[in-house]
């Protein structure tokens, strides 16, 4: 089936553009149409940029020979839609609220980037704009990670900004994230003679009790306080309605402060569950370290001064951690309340989208 | 696709016949081919029987005008196969062990019935032989239940024997069975900001802890001791690996002694879980009362005397409870250790199959 690539309204303001980006659904793995639309908009409206495509990631660079280069990046995928598309604007385009999947995480940021990429043909720094795929799924699929592995030269920069939702204020660093499976093994039997078997679902009880009673910690790092979280995100087990189950799996997501590495976070969980539920197998299925705030870099200082506001900690893991790994100082700055990301009533005050465009424009035109 | 109906070796001994019945897979819902084979064998080899087909149930009756009629019944479906077919015989056909799905639950019993149905053209009582479908799944699908609702006249009798595995000794009555779902409701949020959501999987923790710590009771009824069981048979929950889940379901199977009705068993569970996990919704999804031993009926006494041995309690729920509901005294009597039913290494000593054939034949030819 041939589907026409949508035209994006890059000159009609960032609110209309956010809405247009959201209304091209792009759940992780299904980003192609939106990537095509962005690539097409750049090829038509931004002749001053070198545009490259890698999978469903797009890299667009100025080549002005400036002394410093910055990366400004955002992911174009979203979590699954849940009756929350197409978007709808409540109120007017200056003060209203835009509702729908992706309005917060993070097509508002992508729209700000796209509008400025098209308009700013002579920014104060050379800019590498990156829109990428597969951020909302397993770490090894991440489009920015793929670029870092296969084209690290494309990401070379002195500073990076990630347009993740941060209520239009600068958020430094990020928590790390670890996903583990706790696997129980038992022995099947007819449920009428349960004593002949060993119930693997029952064996998950102490681990689940630990999670239900766990008090997550708040940890200060470089002056910012990071709030942690330890949660079941999936549970499964069962063979048939009259069989004692021989297998059960509890999947746990640990969001940990950037005072520790992913390896240290893993050791912590291993100790925790070895004490509470020694008979379970613990298998790490996803792991990504956090990033310390990194607000002392000169470009970060200049950026904070230009956009204003007081920097805050970033709770969610974001790809600033990938820049941290490449040795590039990076911060989060984008429209939207991150606590509304992934919720069914995801929504953004349009003022925040406009504020981010203004902030980034001020910085990029005032070096 | 046309598939030929298999020929069953009804004259080659009950061991070969058990093996043949097992080797025609008949997982619940997929009994047609085996039902066809049994119907065909009766039509060829048992002209003395009136044979009726209802769905995948077969009813075959003598019409000898005897003073009393007995029903001898068995289900032809099995739980799912788990690399345990085709059957294999370890040792010889007189003293060996037959391995494979269905050898215990309950194609050994079905084979004994089929061999005797064909051979005994003038039994001491009129006999109604019943092979039926859908015993291993939800109660409302049960083939014997369907016959009881739609053709109760076909089941009219003074006494009933169910060929369920009982180690070839008479097992009286049966436990009841109740299946409930405990449903938790929460609120989704990004797992990086878990405090914005409400984790429905965590909400299952107290109910699961109750099950893991529960000490099942043993209850004496009419001189036989019934052992109960309370077990998780399924658990599920989870939206995505970075989302706090808003729903979780724990499915529980309660096997209860025949001192109480299904309604009383339900009340007991409601009290138990209301105290431990008041925020969960409890929904009954399957319910079937047990049966008291019923060994005082004259035909039961005669049967026990003919086959020998000391009656024991039946732990598993069986369709004797359906006969109890119809007012027909009923017992379990069949080859195989019921504690091996549904296990991967389901297996039967062939001596038990032969013993059951001998016992039933002795009774039916000695009134």
XYZ file of C-alpha atoms in Angstrom:
734
model
C 0.000 0.000 0.000
C 1.287 3.428 -0.957
C 0.494 6.202 1.523
C 1.148 9.853 0.779
C 3.698 11.563 3.032
C 1.874 14.301 5.007
C 2.827 17.977 4.561
C 3.867 19.586 7.853
C 2.891 23.247 8.541
C 6.399 24.407 9.486
C 5.562 28.100 9.066
C 2.236 28.223 10.929
C 3.538 28.378 14.473
C 4.761 25.738 16.908
C 1.314 24.933 18.284
C -0.139 24.000 14.910
C 3.065 22.138 14.141
C 2.896 20.179 17.428
C -0.650 19.233 16.614
C 0.334 18.105 13.102
C 3.194 15.973 14.455
C 0.910 14.329 17.035
C -1.765 13.575 14.482
C 0.632 11.400 12.492
C 0.656 8.424 14.909
C 4.151 7.070 15.535
C 4.053 4.420 18.240
C 7.524 2.885 18.659
C 8.315 0.709 15.664
C 5.859 2.573 13.501
C 7.675 5.904 13.024
C 8.289 5.700 9.290
C 5.501 7.968 8.090
C 6.359 10.722 10.548
C 10.078 10.428 9.793
C 9.250 10.706 6.081
C 7.202 13.853 6.753
C 9.994 15.531 8.742
C 12.612 14.618 6.157
C 10.403 15.971 3.392
C 9.713 19.245 5.271
C 13.449 19.798 5.765
C 14.263 19.057 2.130
C 11.667 21.607 0.981
C 12.051 24.332 3.616
C 15.623 24.079 4.959
C 18.100 24.198 2.083
C 20.718 25.485 4.558
C 20.886 22.094 6.292
C 22.680 18.867 5.394
C 20.047 16.190 5.933
C 20.829 12.508 6.548
C 18.462 9.642 7.211
C 19.361 6.562 9.250
C 16.511 4.117 9.735
C 13.771 6.370 11.064
C 16.238 8.894 12.522
C 16.974 12.189 10.788
C 20.117 14.258 11.328
C 20.146 17.836 9.919
C 23.255 20.000 10.326
C 24.370 23.556 9.680
C 27.926 23.882 8.331
C 28.724 27.482 9.224
C 32.228 26.904 10.593
C 31.269 28.194 14.041
C 33.732 27.653 16.920
C 31.246 25.478 18.788
C 28.591 22.950 17.832
C 25.490 21.958 19.776
C 23.194 18.983 19.339
C 19.480 19.510 19.833
C 17.659 16.195 19.815
C 14.254 14.637 20.370
C 12.531 11.306 19.806
C 9.554 11.040 17.494
C 7.994 7.828 18.831
C 5.290 7.575 21.497
C 3.844 4.934 23.796
C 0.658 3.234 22.550
C -2.361 5.377 21.789
C -5.298 4.899 24.177
C -8.276 6.718 22.638
C -6.295 9.948 22.865
C -5.759 10.889 19.235
C -6.348 12.988 17.227
C -5.295 15.905 19.399
C -7.724 18.608 20.376
C -7.004 22.167 21.434
C -8.950 23.433 24.428
C -8.936 27.227 24.401
C -7.024 29.344 21.912
C -3.648 28.898 20.264
C -1.880 31.301 22.657
C -3.218 30.303 26.090
C -5.055 26.997 25.617
C -4.172 23.390 26.315
C -3.375 20.814 23.682
C -4.595 17.283 24.544
C -3.514 13.959 23.087
C -0.858 11.258 22.876
C 2.557 12.790 22.214
C 1.670 16.358 23.194
C 3.980 16.002 26.215
C 6.293 13.118 25.287
C 7.553 14.696 23.128
C 6.200 16.118 19.949
C 6.024 19.620 21.444
C 9.824 19.530 21.704
C 10.092 18.016 18.212
C 7.927 20.819 16.812
C 10.023 23.555 18.449
C 13.124 21.945 16.936
C 11.595 21.634 13.489
C 10.328 25.227 13.412
C 13.722 26.607 14.476
C 15.664 24.259 12.184
C 13.749 25.674 9.239
C 13.894 29.325 10.336
C 17.403 29.779 11.771
C 19.761 29.629 8.805
C 22.594 31.392 10.667
C 22.497 30.411 14.372
C 25.231 31.543 16.782
C 26.522 27.971 17.085
C 26.620 25.257 14.501
C 23.604 23.097 15.239
C 23.006 19.373 14.717
C 19.268 18.706 14.850
C 18.356 15.083 15.552
C 14.906 13.462 15.422
C 15.084 9.790 16.275
C 13.088 6.597 16.711
C 12.483 3.850 19.319
C 12.983 5.783 22.537
C 9.960 4.334 24.352
C 11.068 0.706 24.093
C 14.045 -1.472 25.060
C 17.298 0.462 25.281
C 19.040 -1.559 22.566
C 16.519 -0.374 19.962
C 17.011 3.341 20.726
C 17.674 5.381 17.583
C 20.058 7.816 19.311
C 21.986 4.861 20.715
C 22.189 3.414 17.194
C 23.590 6.693 15.837
C 26.104 6.825 18.710
C 27.279 3.317 17.805
C 27.295 3.555 14.002
C 27.852 7.301 13.274
C 29.426 8.842 16.400
C 30.883 11.616 14.180
C 27.328 12.853 13.477
C 26.785 13.475 17.184
C 30.118 15.231 17.887
C 29.346 18.443 19.808
C 30.328 20.670 22.719
C 26.905 20.625 24.359
C 23.597 18.881 23.875
C 19.978 19.700 24.596
C 17.297 17.077 24.676
C 13.790 18.381 24.099
C 12.199 16.001 26.638
C 9.305 17.518 28.625
C 10.589 19.592 31.552
C 7.837 22.182 32.014
C 9.940 24.541 29.857
C 12.615 24.838 32.528
C 16.082 23.320 32.390
C 16.247 19.873 34.009
C 19.704 18.544 34.723
C 20.891 14.942 34.519
C 18.519 12.033 34.831
C 17.778 8.929 36.841
C 19.007 5.611 35.529
C 16.679 2.707 34.757
C 17.023 -1.016 35.253
C 14.532 -3.702 34.335
C 14.734 -7.165 35.832
C 12.696 -10.334 35.717
C 12.204 -12.365 38.872
C 11.466 -15.895 37.752
C 9.897 -18.589 39.884
C 9.985 -22.278 39.063
C 7.635 -24.863 40.541
C 6.143 -28.214 39.667
C 2.834 -28.786 37.918
C 0.082 -30.877 39.459
C -3.678 -31.083 39.304
C -5.090 -28.305 41.495
C -7.306 -30.876 43.254
C -4.084 -32.353 44.683
C -2.054 -29.190 45.082
C 0.221 -30.808 47.651
C 1.766 -32.901 44.862
C 2.989 -29.764 43.067
C 4.821 -26.574 43.872
C 3.044 -23.311 43.094
C 5.351 -20.925 41.198
C 2.892 -18.022 41.475
C 2.857 -18.380 45.260
C 6.666 -18.243 45.142
C 6.421 -14.657 43.820
C 4.580 -13.521 46.978
C 7.590 -12.328 49.036
C 9.022 -10.333 46.125
C 5.657 -8.726 45.436
C 5.202 -7.932 49.137
C 8.632 -6.281 49.134
C 7.596 -4.059 46.211
C 4.231 -3.181 47.753
C 5.939 -2.127 51.003
C 9.057 -0.536 49.518
C 9.700 3.106 50.447
C 11.554 4.687 47.523
C 14.462 6.985 48.395
C 15.241 10.586 47.427
C 18.949 11.232 46.829
C 20.764 14.549 46.373
C 23.352 14.684 43.577
C 25.325 17.887 42.781
C 22.670 19.997 44.478
C 19.605 18.445 42.829
C 17.354 15.897 44.568
C 16.511 12.753 42.597
C 13.451 10.714 43.525
C 13.737 6.956 42.941
C 11.098 4.319 42.180
C 10.856 0.517 42.370
C 7.812 -0.985 40.685
C 6.275 -4.112 39.235
C 5.473 -3.367 35.598
C 4.313 -6.860 34.632
C 3.379 -10.183 36.207
C 2.422 -13.449 34.581
C 1.946 -17.120 35.365
C -0.565 -19.923 34.929
C -1.060 -23.034 32.818
C -4.754 -23.855 33.044
C -7.505 -23.161 35.532
C -7.055 -26.521 37.268
C -3.266 -26.835 37.179
C -0.752 -25.781 39.820
C 1.544 -23.508 37.771
C 5.209 -24.401 37.363
C 6.394 -20.934 36.247
C 5.790 -17.307 37.178
C 7.534 -14.071 36.205
C 7.488 -10.704 37.933
C 9.025 -7.852 35.930
C 10.376 -4.938 37.947
C 11.520 -1.484 36.877
C 13.995 0.344 39.117
C 14.537 4.076 38.521
C 17.714 5.019 40.380
C 19.445 8.301 41.162
C 22.625 9.215 39.228
C 24.760 8.798 42.354
C 25.237 5.192 41.280
C 26.085 3.304 38.119
C 23.808 0.756 36.481
C 26.088 -1.979 37.885
C 25.709 -0.587 41.409
C 21.948 -0.388 40.985
C 21.903 -4.019 39.865
C 23.928 -5.105 42.928
C 21.480 -3.263 45.146
C 18.501 -5.125 43.638
C 20.303 -8.455 43.794
C 20.903 -8.002 47.519
C 17.362 -6.795 48.126
C 15.670 -9.741 46.412
C 18.207 -12.358 47.495
C 17.254 -11.492 51.065
C 13.479 -11.395 50.502
C 13.010 -14.139 47.909
C 16.199 -16.213 47.595
C 14.516 -18.929 45.531
C 13.773 -16.598 42.584
C 16.087 -16.186 39.594
C 16.934 -12.566 38.866
C 17.623 -11.727 35.217
C 18.473 -8.208 33.989
C 16.547 -7.454 30.790
C 17.276 -3.738 30.328
C 19.802 -1.408 31.886
C 20.813 2.214 31.342
C 22.814 4.387 33.708
C 21.656 7.861 34.660
C 23.526 11.163 34.242
C 24.737 13.598 36.862
C 23.346 17.152 36.403
C 26.371 18.550 34.477
C 25.265 22.175 34.808
C 28.791 23.532 35.330
C 29.784 23.421 31.625
C 30.205 26.973 30.173
C 27.707 26.355 27.377
C 25.212 25.030 29.964
C 25.691 28.207 31.996
C 25.119 30.379 28.911
C 22.073 28.352 27.969
C 20.554 28.613 31.465
C 21.120 32.383 31.447
C 19.476 32.749 28.016
C 16.328 30.697 28.764
C 15.927 31.740 32.416
C 14.399 29.832 35.315
C 15.889 27.613 38.043
C 17.272 24.219 36.988
C 15.539 21.170 38.468
C 16.423 17.450 38.582
C 15.156 15.124 35.849
C 13.390 12.089 37.284
C 12.867 10.053 34.166
C 15.715 8.369 32.366
C 16.404 10.284 29.201
C 18.962 10.109 26.476
C 21.036 12.836 28.173
C 22.678 9.736 29.661
C 23.834 8.743 26.162
C 25.431 12.173 25.683
C 26.992 11.859 29.138
C 28.531 8.580 27.940
C 29.926 10.305 24.832
C 31.452 12.979 27.088
C 29.035 15.690 25.923
C 27.395 17.824 28.663
C 23.640 17.654 28.146
C 20.423 18.943 29.701
C 16.697 18.412 29.217
C 14.592 21.339 28.061
C 11.162 20.971 26.550
C 7.461 21.774 26.877
C 5.102 19.649 28.938
C 4.747 18.275 32.442
C 6.713 15.014 32.511
C 4.334 13.578 35.082
C 1.648 13.562 32.375
C 3.790 11.602 29.930
C 2.278 8.191 29.111
C -0.976 9.013 30.898
C -4.239 8.812 29.031
C -4.928 12.511 29.527
C -1.501 13.634 28.276
C -1.785 17.398 27.610
C 0.405 20.482 27.342
C -0.260 24.200 27.982
C 0.556 25.767 24.623
C 2.363 28.591 26.447
C 5.117 26.118 27.294
C 5.637 25.191 23.658
C 5.840 28.874 22.753
C 8.161 29.563 25.720
C 10.586 26.859 24.633
C 10.683 28.155 21.109
C 11.382 31.648 22.477
C 14.072 30.360 24.876
C 15.930 28.309 22.300
C 15.664 31.086 19.720
C 17.044 33.641 22.209
C 20.005 31.406 22.966
C 20.772 30.440 19.377
C 20.660 34.067 18.164
C 22.580 35.734 21.025
C 25.974 34.053 21.464
C -9.598 -31.301 5.220
C -11.039 -34.808 5.424
C -9.418 -37.055 8.029
C -10.157 -40.765 8.273
C -11.783 -41.943 11.521
C -9.310 -44.274 13.284
C -10.180 -47.936 13.923
C -10.053 -48.823 17.612
C -8.753 -52.288 18.666
C -11.722 -53.152 20.909
C -10.888 -56.866 20.976
C -7.151 -56.695 21.672
C -7.241 -56.119 25.411
C -7.750 -53.006 27.537
C -4.078 -52.030 27.535
C -3.804 -51.836 23.750
C -7.183 -50.087 23.698
C -6.071 -47.503 26.302
C -2.992 -46.815 24.220
C -5.094 -46.405 21.072
C -7.488 -43.979 22.803
C -4.579 -41.889 24.129
C -2.883 -41.743 20.755
C -5.882 -39.954 19.253
C -5.270 -36.546 20.907
C -8.442 -35.024 22.337
C -7.604 -31.889 24.284
C -10.823 -30.223 25.490
C -12.629 -28.665 22.535
C -10.895 -30.981 20.113
C -12.611 -34.292 20.913
C -14.395 -34.848 17.619
C -12.034 -37.375 16.061
C -11.947 -39.555 19.161
C -15.733 -39.323 19.590
C -16.109 -40.369 15.939
C -13.810 -43.340 16.532
C -15.748 -44.539 19.607
C -19.108 -44.107 17.866
C -17.808 -46.040 14.872
C -16.417 -48.866 17.045
C -19.790 -49.241 18.807
C -21.737 -49.215 15.564
C -19.541 -52.009 14.178
C -18.940 -54.137 17.285
C -21.886 -53.531 19.626
C -25.162 -54.177 17.791
C -26.784 -54.918 21.188
C -26.547 -51.216 22.175
C -28.682 -48.207 21.269
C -26.136 -45.537 20.376
C -26.855 -41.800 20.470
C -24.532 -38.915 19.723
C -24.874 -35.444 21.324
C -22.115 -33.026 20.351
C -19.008 -35.028 21.158
C -20.750 -37.127 23.801
C -21.860 -40.691 23.082
C -24.562 -42.550 25.009
C -24.886 -46.321 24.428
C -27.593 -48.305 26.230
C -28.722 -51.890 26.727
C -32.490 -52.414 26.688
C -32.800 -55.716 28.488
C -35.711 -54.810 30.757
C -33.650 -55.415 33.923
C -35.070 -54.226 37.263
C -32.231 -51.776 37.758
C -30.130 -49.579 35.503
C -26.625 -48.274 36.118
C -24.742 -45.490 34.367
C -21.018 -45.992 33.728
C -19.458 -42.788 32.469
C -16.110 -41.228 31.563
C -14.832 -38.104 29.832
C -12.761 -38.389 26.676
C -10.985 -35.007 26.773
C -7.578 -34.289 28.327
C -5.599 -31.262 29.467
C -3.053 -29.929 26.946
C -0.345 -32.243 25.693
C 3.172 -31.373 26.884
C 5.562 -33.533 24.847
C 3.903 -36.604 26.346
C 2.289 -38.234 23.334
C 2.319 -40.719 21.710
C 2.116 -43.103 24.650
C 4.840 -45.616 25.306
C 4.662 -48.853 27.229
C 7.517 -49.552 29.611
C 7.672 -53.266 30.343
C 5.139 -55.796 29.089
C 1.400 -55.592 28.561
C 0.613 -57.464 31.829
C 2.932 -55.805 34.375
C 4.379 -52.695 32.675
C 3.601 -48.995 32.894
C 1.889 -46.992 30.198
C 3.177 -43.394 29.899
C 1.539 -40.415 28.230
C -1.183 -37.773 28.370
C -4.535 -39.321 29.142
C -3.228 -42.635 30.487
C -4.474 -41.615 33.963
C -7.074 -38.932 33.280
C -8.912 -40.884 31.988
C -8.571 -42.941 28.878
C -7.747 -46.050 30.900
C -11.262 -45.820 32.342
C -12.716 -45.069 28.904
C -10.982 -48.135 27.466
C -12.328 -50.422 30.200
C -15.827 -49.090 29.483
C -15.489 -49.516 25.731
C -14.142 -53.087 25.972
C -16.979 -54.131 28.332
C -19.653 -52.263 26.357
C -18.713 -54.300 23.305
C -18.325 -57.636 25.116
C -21.180 -57.718 27.649
C -24.359 -58.106 25.640
C -26.340 -59.405 28.627
C -25.146 -57.695 31.825
C -26.914 -58.263 35.160
C -28.200 -54.650 35.167
C -29.238 -52.549 32.249
C -26.228 -50.331 31.539
C -26.014 -46.824 30.107
C -22.446 -46.230 28.897
C -21.527 -42.543 28.519
C -18.383 -41.086 26.973
C -18.426 -37.285 27.082
C -16.541 -34.112 26.210
C -15.265 -30.920 27.899
C -14.632 -32.160 31.416
C -11.246 -30.427 31.831
C -12.538 -26.901 31.220
C -15.155 -24.519 32.640
C -18.079 -26.283 34.271
C -20.681 -24.803 31.908
C -19.051 -26.576 28.924
C -19.123 -30.026 30.537
C -20.657 -32.639 28.256
C -22.253 -34.617 31.101
C -23.770 -31.395 32.420
C -25.143 -30.698 28.951
C -26.762 -34.162 28.804
C -28.215 -33.636 32.309
C -29.794 -30.366 31.144
C -31.000 -31.367 27.685
C -31.586 -35.167 27.931
C -32.002 -36.000 31.642
C -33.953 -39.137 30.611
C -30.781 -40.568 29.063
C -29.050 -40.449 32.452
C -31.885 -41.936 34.523
C -30.413 -44.716 36.698
C -30.313 -46.294 40.137
C -26.572 -46.011 40.550
C -23.669 -44.452 38.666
C -19.978 -45.193 38.335
C -17.529 -42.663 37.012
C -14.318 -44.138 35.615
C -12.120 -41.337 36.989
C -8.675 -42.479 38.200
C -8.881 -43.873 41.732
C -6.023 -46.387 41.795
C -8.583 -49.054 40.969
C -10.268 -48.764 44.356
C -13.653 -47.209 45.032
C -13.446 -43.510 45.912
C -16.535 -41.973 47.424
C -17.888 -38.475 46.915
C -15.663 -35.614 45.836
C -14.454 -32.170 46.816
C -16.190 -29.156 45.313
C -14.360 -26.560 43.246
C -14.705 -22.807 43.045
C -12.734 -20.452 40.812
C -12.588 -16.756 41.532
C -10.806 -13.762 40.078
C -9.396 -11.119 42.397
C -9.201 -7.929 40.362
C -7.118 -4.892 41.245
C -7.600 -1.464 39.727
C -4.977 1.309 39.753
C -3.976 4.352 37.744
C -1.422 4.430 34.933
C 1.618 6.681 35.022
C 5.128 6.711 33.616
C 7.254 4.405 35.776
C 9.838 7.208 36.136
C 7.222 9.071 38.181
C 5.530 6.140 39.860
C 4.164 8.375 42.626
C 1.732 9.873 40.103
C 0.089 6.477 39.536
C -1.277 3.580 41.546
C 0.233 0.158 40.966
C -2.475 -2.480 40.471
C 0.037 -5.356 40.540
C 1.287 -4.204 43.957
C -2.337 -4.226 45.107
C -2.411 -8.011 44.560
C 0.384 -8.520 47.125
C -1.745 -9.136 50.260
C -3.981 -11.651 48.465
C -0.956 -13.490 47.081
C 0.693 -13.495 50.514
C -2.485 -14.982 51.977
C -2.381 -17.818 49.431
C 1.331 -18.465 49.942
C 0.828 -18.735 53.710
C -2.535 -20.522 53.701
C -2.692 -23.847 55.532
C -5.342 -25.956 53.775
C -7.698 -27.946 55.997
C -8.600 -31.633 56.109
C -12.267 -32.308 56.903
C -13.997 -35.602 57.750
C -17.326 -36.251 56.035
C -19.303 -39.492 56.575
C -16.167 -41.264 57.745
C -13.861 -40.214 54.881
C -11.290 -37.400 55.262
C -11.273 -34.754 52.492
C -8.162 -32.632 51.968
C -8.774 -29.082 50.741
C -6.626 -26.739 48.627
C -6.504 -23.000 47.924
C -4.240 -21.987 45.064
C -3.377 -19.306 42.558
C -3.772 -20.835 39.116
C -3.108 -17.670 37.099
C -1.845 -14.125 37.535
C -1.583 -11.310 35.033
C -1.008 -7.580 34.800
C 1.128 -5.031 32.973
C 0.797 -2.441 30.205
C 4.353 -1.732 29.049
C 7.780 -1.967 30.606
C 7.786 1.710 31.621
C 4.182 2.131 32.699
C 2.692 1.733 36.173
C -0.066 -0.837 35.519
C -3.698 0.070 36.150
C -5.062 -3.499 36.237
C -4.067 -6.866 37.678
C -5.907 -10.173 38.052
C -5.180 -13.100 40.349
C -7.181 -16.261 39.627
C -7.686 -18.624 42.550
C -8.983 -22.188 42.658
C -10.532 -23.423 45.915
C -11.089 -27.170 46.322
C -13.440 -27.612 49.247
C -14.682 -30.611 51.218
C -18.285 -31.831 50.656
C -19.303 -30.708 54.146
C -20.261 -27.375 52.562
C -22.155 -26.183 49.519
C -20.631 -24.074 46.751
C -22.455 -21.049 48.215
C -20.894 -21.668 51.623
C -17.458 -22.063 50.057
C -17.939 -18.737 48.246
C -18.906 -16.991 51.503
C -15.793 -18.376 53.126
C -13.541 -16.976 50.377
C -15.322 -13.623 50.404
C -14.670 -13.257 54.125
C -11.093 -14.417 53.795
C -10.158 -11.953 51.035
C -12.304 -9.087 52.306
C -10.208 -9.187 55.464
C -6.817 -9.541 53.729
C -7.323 -7.417 50.620
C -10.518 -5.371 50.918
C -9.686 -3.217 47.871
C -9.854 -6.143 45.427
C -12.989 -7.100 43.509
C -13.886 -10.772 43.893
C -15.694 -12.343 40.933
C -16.753 -16.002 40.826
C -15.944 -17.499 37.420
C -16.631 -21.187 38.021
C -18.415 -23.055 40.758
C -19.383 -26.672 41.342
C -20.426 -28.248 44.616
C -18.870 -31.499 45.825
C -20.630 -34.743 46.721
C -20.854 -36.562 50.028
C -19.518 -40.156 49.887
C -22.901 -41.851 49.320
C -21.616 -45.356 49.992
C -24.722 -46.526 51.865
C -26.847 -47.157 48.749
C -27.536 -50.914 48.255
C -26.097 -50.936 44.738
C -22.968 -49.182 46.066
C -22.628 -51.866 48.732
C -22.978 -54.621 46.148
C -20.485 -52.916 43.887
C -17.931 -52.504 46.701
C -18.317 -56.154 47.624
C -17.822 -57.241 43.980
C -14.699 -55.187 43.246
C -13.121 -55.436 46.717
C -10.820 -53.016 48.524
C -11.465 -50.266 51.088
C -13.265 -47.132 49.877
C -11.285 -43.864 50.066
C -12.276 -40.191 49.716
C -12.039 -38.502 46.307
C -10.036 -35.269 46.455
C -10.624 -33.957 42.968
C -13.974 -32.610 41.891
C -15.550 -35.121 39.577
C -18.829 -35.452 37.842
C -20.125 -37.711 40.631
C -21.365 -34.346 41.913
C -23.604 -34.058 38.836
C -25.117 -37.463 39.583
C -25.524 -36.426 43.244
C -27.498 -33.417 41.969
C -29.726 -35.716 39.885
C -30.338 -37.831 43.003
C -28.306 -40.783 41.694
C -25.796 -42.350 44.127
C -22.416 -42.383 42.389
C -18.822 -43.395 43.058
C -15.473 -43.063 41.307
C -13.714 -46.214 40.157
C -10.964 -46.236 37.562
C -7.314 -47.069 36.852
C -4.497 -44.605 37.565
C -3.114 -42.564 40.423
C -5.109 -39.308 40.462
C -2.080 -37.443 41.791
C -0.399 -38.044 38.415
C -3.307 -36.574 36.459
C -2.283 -33.419 34.529
C 1.411 -33.951 35.300
C 3.900 -34.206 32.472
C 4.862 -37.742 33.460
C 1.280 -39.002 33.623
C 1.496 -42.835 33.656
C -0.531 -45.852 34.729
C 0.461 -49.370 35.862
C -1.306 -51.556 33.319
C -2.305 -53.921 36.155
C -4.761 -51.260 37.342
C -6.457 -51.095 33.951
C -6.766 -54.871 33.917
C -7.997 -54.888 37.548
C -10.758 -52.380 36.775
C -11.910 -54.391 33.809
C -11.979 -57.517 36.002
C -13.818 -55.698 38.833
C -16.511 -54.194 36.628
C -16.952 -57.421 34.710
C -17.343 -59.374 37.970
C -20.006 -56.975 39.178
C -21.929 -56.768 35.910
C -22.035 -60.533 35.499
C -22.873 -61.539 39.098
C -25.972 -59.693 40.233
